[in-house]
CSV table of C-alpha atoms in Angstrom, one decimal:
chain,number,residue,atom,x,y,z
A,59,UNK,CA,-3.3,-14.3,-31.1
A,60,UNK,CA,-2.8,-11.5,-33.6
A,61,UNK,CA,0.3,-9.4,-32.7
A,62,UNK,CA,0.2,-5.7,-33.5
A,63,UNK,CA,3.6,-4.1,-34.0
A,64,UNK,CA,3.9,-0.3,-34.0
A,65,UNK,CA,6.8,1.8,-35.1
A,66,UNK,CA,8.5,3.9,-34.2
A,67,UNK,CA,8.0,3.5,-30.4
A,68,UNK,CA,8.7,7.2,-30.0
A,69,UNK,CA,9.1,10.2,-32.3
A,70,UNK,CA,10.1,13.8,-31.6
A,71,UNK,CA,8.9,16.4,-34.1
A,72,UNK,CA,8.4,20.1,-34.5
A,73,UNK,CA,5.2,22.0,-34.6
A,74,UNK,CA,3.9,21.9,-38.2
A,75,UNK,CA,5.7,18.6,-39.1
A,76,UNK,CA,3.9,15.6,-40.5
A,77,UNK,CA,4.2,12.5,-38.4
A,78,UNK,CA,3.6,9.0,-39.6
A,79,UNK,CA,3.0,6.0,-37.3
A,80,UNK,CA,2.9,2.5,-38.7
A,81,UNK,CA,1.1,-0.6,-37.4
A,82,UNK,CA,1.7,-4.0,-38.7
A,83,UNK,CA,-0.6,-7.0,-37.8
A,84,UNK,CA,0.7,-10.6,-37.7
A,85,UNK,CA,-2.4,-11.7,-39.7
A,86,UNK,CA,-4.8,-10.1,-42.0
A,87,UNK,CA,-7.3,-8.0,-40.1
A,88,UNK,CA,-9.1,-6.5,-43.1
A,89,UNK,CA,-10.1,-3.0,-42.3
A,90,UNK,CA,-10.8,-3.7,-38.7
A,91,UNK,CA,-8.2,-1.4,-37.2
A,92,UNK,CA,-8.7,1.4,-34.7
A,93,UNK,CA,-6.3,4.1,-33.5
A,94,UNK,CA,-6.4,5.8,-30.1
A,95,UNK,CA,-4.7,8.7,-28.5
A,96,UNK,CA,-3.8,8.8,-24.8
A,97,UNK,CA,-2.4,11.8,-22.9
A,98,UNK,CA,-0.6,11.2,-19.6
A,99,UNK,CA,-3.0,10.4,-16.7
A,100,UNK,CA,-6.0,10.3,-19.0
A,101,UNK,CA,-8.1,7.6,-20.6
A,102,UNK,CA,-7.6,6.8,-24.2
A,103,UNK,CA,-9.7,8.5,-26.9
A,104,UNK,CA,-10.8,6.8,-30.1
A,105,UNK,CA,-9.5,8.6,-33.2
A,106,UNK,CA,-10.2,6.3,-36.1
A,107,UNK,CA,-12.0,3.1,-36.6
A,108,UNK,CA,-12.4,0.9,-39.7
A,109,UNK,CA,-8.8,1.8,-40.5
A,110,UNK,CA,-9.7,5.2,-42.0
A,111,UNK,CA,-13.0,6.5,-40.6
A,112,UNK,CA,-12.6,9.5,-38.2
A,113,UNK,CA,-14.6,9.2,-35.0
A,114,UNK,CA,-17.5,11.5,-34.8
A,115,UNK,CA,-16.3,14.6,-32.9
A,116,UNK,CA,-12.8,14.5,-34.3
A,117,UNK,CA,-12.6,17.8,-36.1
A,118,UNK,CA,-13.5,17.7,-39.8
A,119,UNK,CA,-10.5,18.4,-42.0
A,120,UNK,CA,-8.7,16.8,-39.2
A,121,UNK,CA,-5.0,16.6,-39.0
A,122,UNK,CA,-5.4,13.0,-38.3
A,123,UNK,CA,-5.9,10.3,-41.1
A,124,UNK,CA,-5.6,6.6,-41.3
A,125,UNK,CA,-4.9,4.3,-44.2
A,126,UNK,CA,-4.2,0.7,-44.8
A,127,UNK,CA,-5.8,-2.7,-44.9
A,128,UNK,CA,-4.8,-6.3,-44.4
A,129,UNK,CA,-1.6,-6.3,-42.3
A,130,UNK,CA,-0.2,-2.8,-42.8
A,131,UNK,CA,-1.7,0.5,-41.5
A,132,UNK,CA,-0.7,4.0,-41.0
A,133,UNK,CA,-1.8,6.9,-38.9
A,134,UNK,CA,-0.7,10.3,-40.2
A,135,UNK,CA,-0.7,13.5,-38.2
A,136,UNK,CA,-0.5,16.5,-40.4
A,137,UNK,CA,0.6,19.9,-39.2
A,138,UNK,CA,1.6,18.6,-35.7
A,139,UNK,CA,0.3,20.8,-32.9
A,140,UNK,CA,1.4,21.0,-29.3
A,141,UNK,CA,-1.8,19.3,-28.1
A,142,UNK,CA,-1.0,16.3,-30.2
A,143,UNK,CA,1.8,15.3,-27.8
A,144,UNK,CA,0.5,11.9,-26.5
A,145,UNK,CA,0.9,8.1,-27.0
A,146,UNK,CA,-0.9,6.6,-29.9
A,147,UNK,CA,-2.1,2.9,-30.1
A,148,UNK,CA,-3.4,0.8,-32.8
A,149,UNK,CA,-5.8,-2.0,-32.0
A,150,UNK,CA,-7.1,-4.9,-34.3
A,151,UNK,CA,-10.8,-5.4,-34.1
A,152,UNK,CA,-11.0,-8.4,-36.4
A,153,UNK,CA,-10.4,-11.3,-34.2
A,154,UNK,CA,-10.6,-12.3,-30.5
A,155,UNK,CA,-8.7,-11.7,-28.4
A,156,UNK,CA,-8.5,-8.1,-29.5
A,157,UNK,CA,-5.0,-6.8,-29.3
A,158,UNK,CA,-3.3,-3.4,-29.1
A,159,UNK,CA,0.0,-2.3,-30.4
A,160,UNK,CA,2.7,-1.3,-28.0
A,161,UNK,CA,2.2,2.4,-28.5
A,162,UNK,CA,4.0,5.3,-30.1
A,163,UNK,CA,5.0,8.3,-28.0
A,164,UNK,CA,4.8,11.6,-29.9
A,165,UNK,CA,6.8,14.4,-28.4
A,166,UNK,CA,7.0,18.0,-29.5
A,167,UNK,CA,10.6,19.4,-29.8
B,29,UNK,CA,-23.7,13.6,-22.3
B,30,UNK,CA,-22.2,10.1,-22.5
B,31,UNK,CA,-20.6,9.2,-19.2
B,32,UNK,CA,-19.0,6.1,-17.8
B,33,UNK,CA,-17.8,5.9,-14.2
B,34,UNK,CA,-15.8,2.9,-12.9
B,35,UNK,CA,-15.6,2.0,-9.2
B,36,UNK,CA,-14.6,-0.8,-7.0
B,37,UNK,CA,-10.8,-0.7,-7.4
B,38,UNK,CA,-8.4,-0.9,-4.4
B,39,UNK,CA,-5.7,-2.9,-2.9
B,40,UNK,CA,-6.2,-6.6,-2.7
B,41,UNK,CA,-4.0,-9.6,-1.7
B,42,UNK,CA,-3.0,-12.1,-4.2
B,43,UNK,CA,-5.5,-14.9,-4.7
B,44,UNK,CA,-8.4,-12.7,-3.5
B,45,UNK,CA,-11.4,-11.4,-5.5
B,46,UNK,CA,-12.7,-8.0,-6.4
B,47,UNK,CA,-15.7,-6.7,-8.4
B,48,UNK,CA,-15.5,-3.6,-10.5
B,49,UNK,CA,-18.5,-1.7,-11.6
B,50,UNK,CA,-19.0,0.8,-14.5
B,51,UNK,CA,-22.0,3.1,-14.3
B,52,UNK,CA,-23.3,4.4,-17.6
B,53,UNK,CA,-25.4,7.4,-18.3
B,54,UNK,CA,-26.3,9.7,-21.2
B,55,UNK,CA,-26.9,7.0,-23.7
B,56,UNK,CA,-28.9,3.8,-24.4
B,57,UNK,CA,-26.7,1.5,-22.5
B,58,UNK,CA,-28.6,-1.7,-23.4
B,59,UNK,CA,-27.8,-1.0,-27.1
B,60,UNK,CA,-24.0,-1.1,-26.8
B,61,UNK,CA,-21.4,-3.8,-26.4
B,62,UNK,CA,-19.1,-3.0,-23.5
B,63,UNK,CA,-15.4,-3.6,-23.0
B,64,UNK,CA,-13.0,-3.6,-20.1
B,65,UNK,CA,-9.4,-2.6,-20.9
B,66,UNK,CA,-6.5,-2.4,-18.5
B,67,UNK,CA,-3.2,-0.7,-18.3
B,68,UNK,CA,-0.4,-1.8,-16.0
B,69,UNK,CA,1.7,1.0,-14.5
B,70,UNK,CA,3.9,2.6,-17.2
B,71,UNK,CA,2.7,0.1,-19.8
B,72,UNK,CA,0.5,0.0,-22.8
B,73,UNK,CA,-3.2,-0.9,-23.2
B,74,UNK,CA,-4.4,-4.5,-22.8
B,75,UNK,CA,-7.9,-5.6,-23.7
B,76,UNK,CA,-9.6,-7.6,-21.0
B,77,UNK,CA,-13.1,-8.6,-22.0
B,78,UNK,CA,-16.2,-7.7,-24.0
B,79,UNK,CA,-19.9,-8.4,-23.6
B,80,UNK,CA,-22.5,-8.1,-26.3
B,81,UNK,CA,-25.2,-5.4,-25.9
B,82,UNK,CA,-27.8,-8.0,-24.8
B,83,UNK,CA,-25.4,-10.0,-22.7
B,84,UNK,CA,-25.7,-13.1,-24.9
B,85,UNK,CA,-22.0,-13.6,-25.3
B,86,UNK,CA,-18.6,-12.7,-23.8
B,87,UNK,CA,-15.0,-12.9,-24.9
B,88,UNK,CA,-11.9,-12.8,-22.8
B,89,UNK,CA,-8.2,-12.2,-23.1
B,90,UNK,CA,-6.2,-15.3,-22.4
B,91,UNK,CA,-4.5,-14.1,-19.2
B,92,UNK,CA,-7.9,-13.6,-17.5
B,93,UNK,CA,-9.9,-16.4,-19.0
B,94,UNK,CA,-11.4,-18.6,-16.3
B,95,UNK,CA,-10.6,-16.0,-13.6
B,96,UNK,CA,-12.7,-12.9,-14.7
B,97,UNK,CA,-16.2,-12.7,-15.5
B,98,UNK,CA,-17.8,-9.7,-17.4
B,99,UNK,CA,-21.5,-9.2,-16.9
B,100,UNK,CA,-24.0,-6.4,-17.2
B,101,UNK,CA,-27.4,-5.3,-15.8
B,102,UNK,CA,-29.2,-3.3,-18.5
B,103,UNK,CA,-31.9,-2.4,-16.0
B,104,UNK,CA,-29.3,-0.7,-13.9
B,105,UNK,CA,-27.1,0.6,-16.8
B,106,UNK,CA,-24.2,-1.0,-15.1
B,107,UNK,CA,-21.2,-3.2,-16.4
B,108,UNK,CA,-19.4,-5.4,-14.0
B,109,UNK,CA,-16.0,-7.2,-14.0
B,110,UNK,CA,-15.8,-9.9,-11.3
B,111,UNK,CA,-12.1,-10.8,-10.8
B,112,UNK,CA,-11.0,-13.9,-8.9
B,113,UNK,CA,-7.7,-15.5,-8.1
B,114,UNK,CA,-6.0,-12.1,-8.5
B,115,UNK,CA,-2.3,-12.0,-9.4
B,116,UNK,CA,0.3,-9.2,-9.1
B,117,UNK,CA,0.2,-8.9,-12.9
B,118,UNK,CA,-3.4,-7.9,-12.7
B,119,UNK,CA,-2.4,-4.6,-11.2
B,120,UNK,CA,-3.3,-1.6,-13.2
B,121,UNK,CA,-5.9,0.9,-14.2
B,122,UNK,CA,-9.1,-0.7,-15.4
B,123,UNK,CA,-11.2,1.2,-17.9
B,124,UNK,CA,-14.7,0.4,-19.2
B,125,UNK,CA,-15.4,1.5,-22.7
B,126,UNK,CA,-18.4,1.4,-25.0
B,127,UNK,CA,-18.2,-1.0,-28.0
B,128,UNK,CA,-20.4,-1.7,-31.0
B,129,UNK,CA,-24.0,-0.4,-31.3
B,130,UNK,CA,-26.8,-3.0,-31.6
B,131,UNK,CA,-24.6,-5.7,-33.2
B,132,UNK,CA,-23.0,-8.7,-31.8
B,133,UNK,CA,-19.5,-7.8,-32.8
B,134,UNK,CA,-16.5,-5.8,-31.6
B,135,UNK,CA,-15.3,-4.3,-34.9
B,136,UNK,CA,-15.7,-0.6,-34.5
B,137,UNK,CA,-13.3,0.2,-31.7
B,138,UNK,CA,-13.9,1.4,-28.2
B,139,UNK,CA,-15.6,4.8,-28.4
B,140,UNK,CA,-16.3,6.3,-25.1
B,141,UNK,CA,-14.1,5.5,-22.0
B,142,UNK,CA,-14.4,6.0,-18.4
B,143,UNK,CA,-11.7,7.6,-16.2
B,144,UNK,CA,-10.6,4.3,-14.9
B,145,UNK,CA,-10.3,2.6,-11.5
B,146,UNK,CA,-7.0,1.3,-10.0
B,147,UNK,CA,-6.5,-2.2,-8.9
B,148,UNK,CA,-3.4,-3.0,-6.9
B,149,UNK,CA,-2.6,-6.7,-6.1
B,150,UNK,CA,-0.1,-6.9,-3.4
B,151,UNK,CA,0.5,-8.6,-0.1
């Protein structure tokens, strides 16, 4: 199975900061990488698929962006807002079984 | 409006069976692959299974292979997860989610999610 390792496991940042979350796959997954946001008590929501494609409905000029390919990926949150407080997960979509990273909890100072 | 509603969760003894359902509305259900994803209390997300849009193939996570069966009834716009030989480690919230559109793949992530149904396996 492909292991997905996220770092950091948690981050505390101030409104307006830029937050970067990394996700490393144990094998090449090409561009088949998705990012999700989950707020407490809620279902996850898809933010990005194909490593860098914003899901329809995510605001244009979004604060969220994804980059990477192969084994190394990054989710960047620009100009952090209070509503961005959540746990973020990466997921490889290249090979079965599909696997998620362990999550990164983003807190607002 | 795209909507997924899971049901069928509850408290069940180890070794017993349970069937979850996911009712879909607001989109062309028969054109989408469908996933089940679970989340143990206080833990991260774990993918469980996927079924192609036409039901022609299924894939499972190793911990549930041979015990769980994913199926769908496109005439009823409903996804199912039949769970057998339940274990304590199957406890968690089970979400259904839409997958890829009109292709036999699971490359594009899980787009729309239901609110989840809780399964507790305990004696």
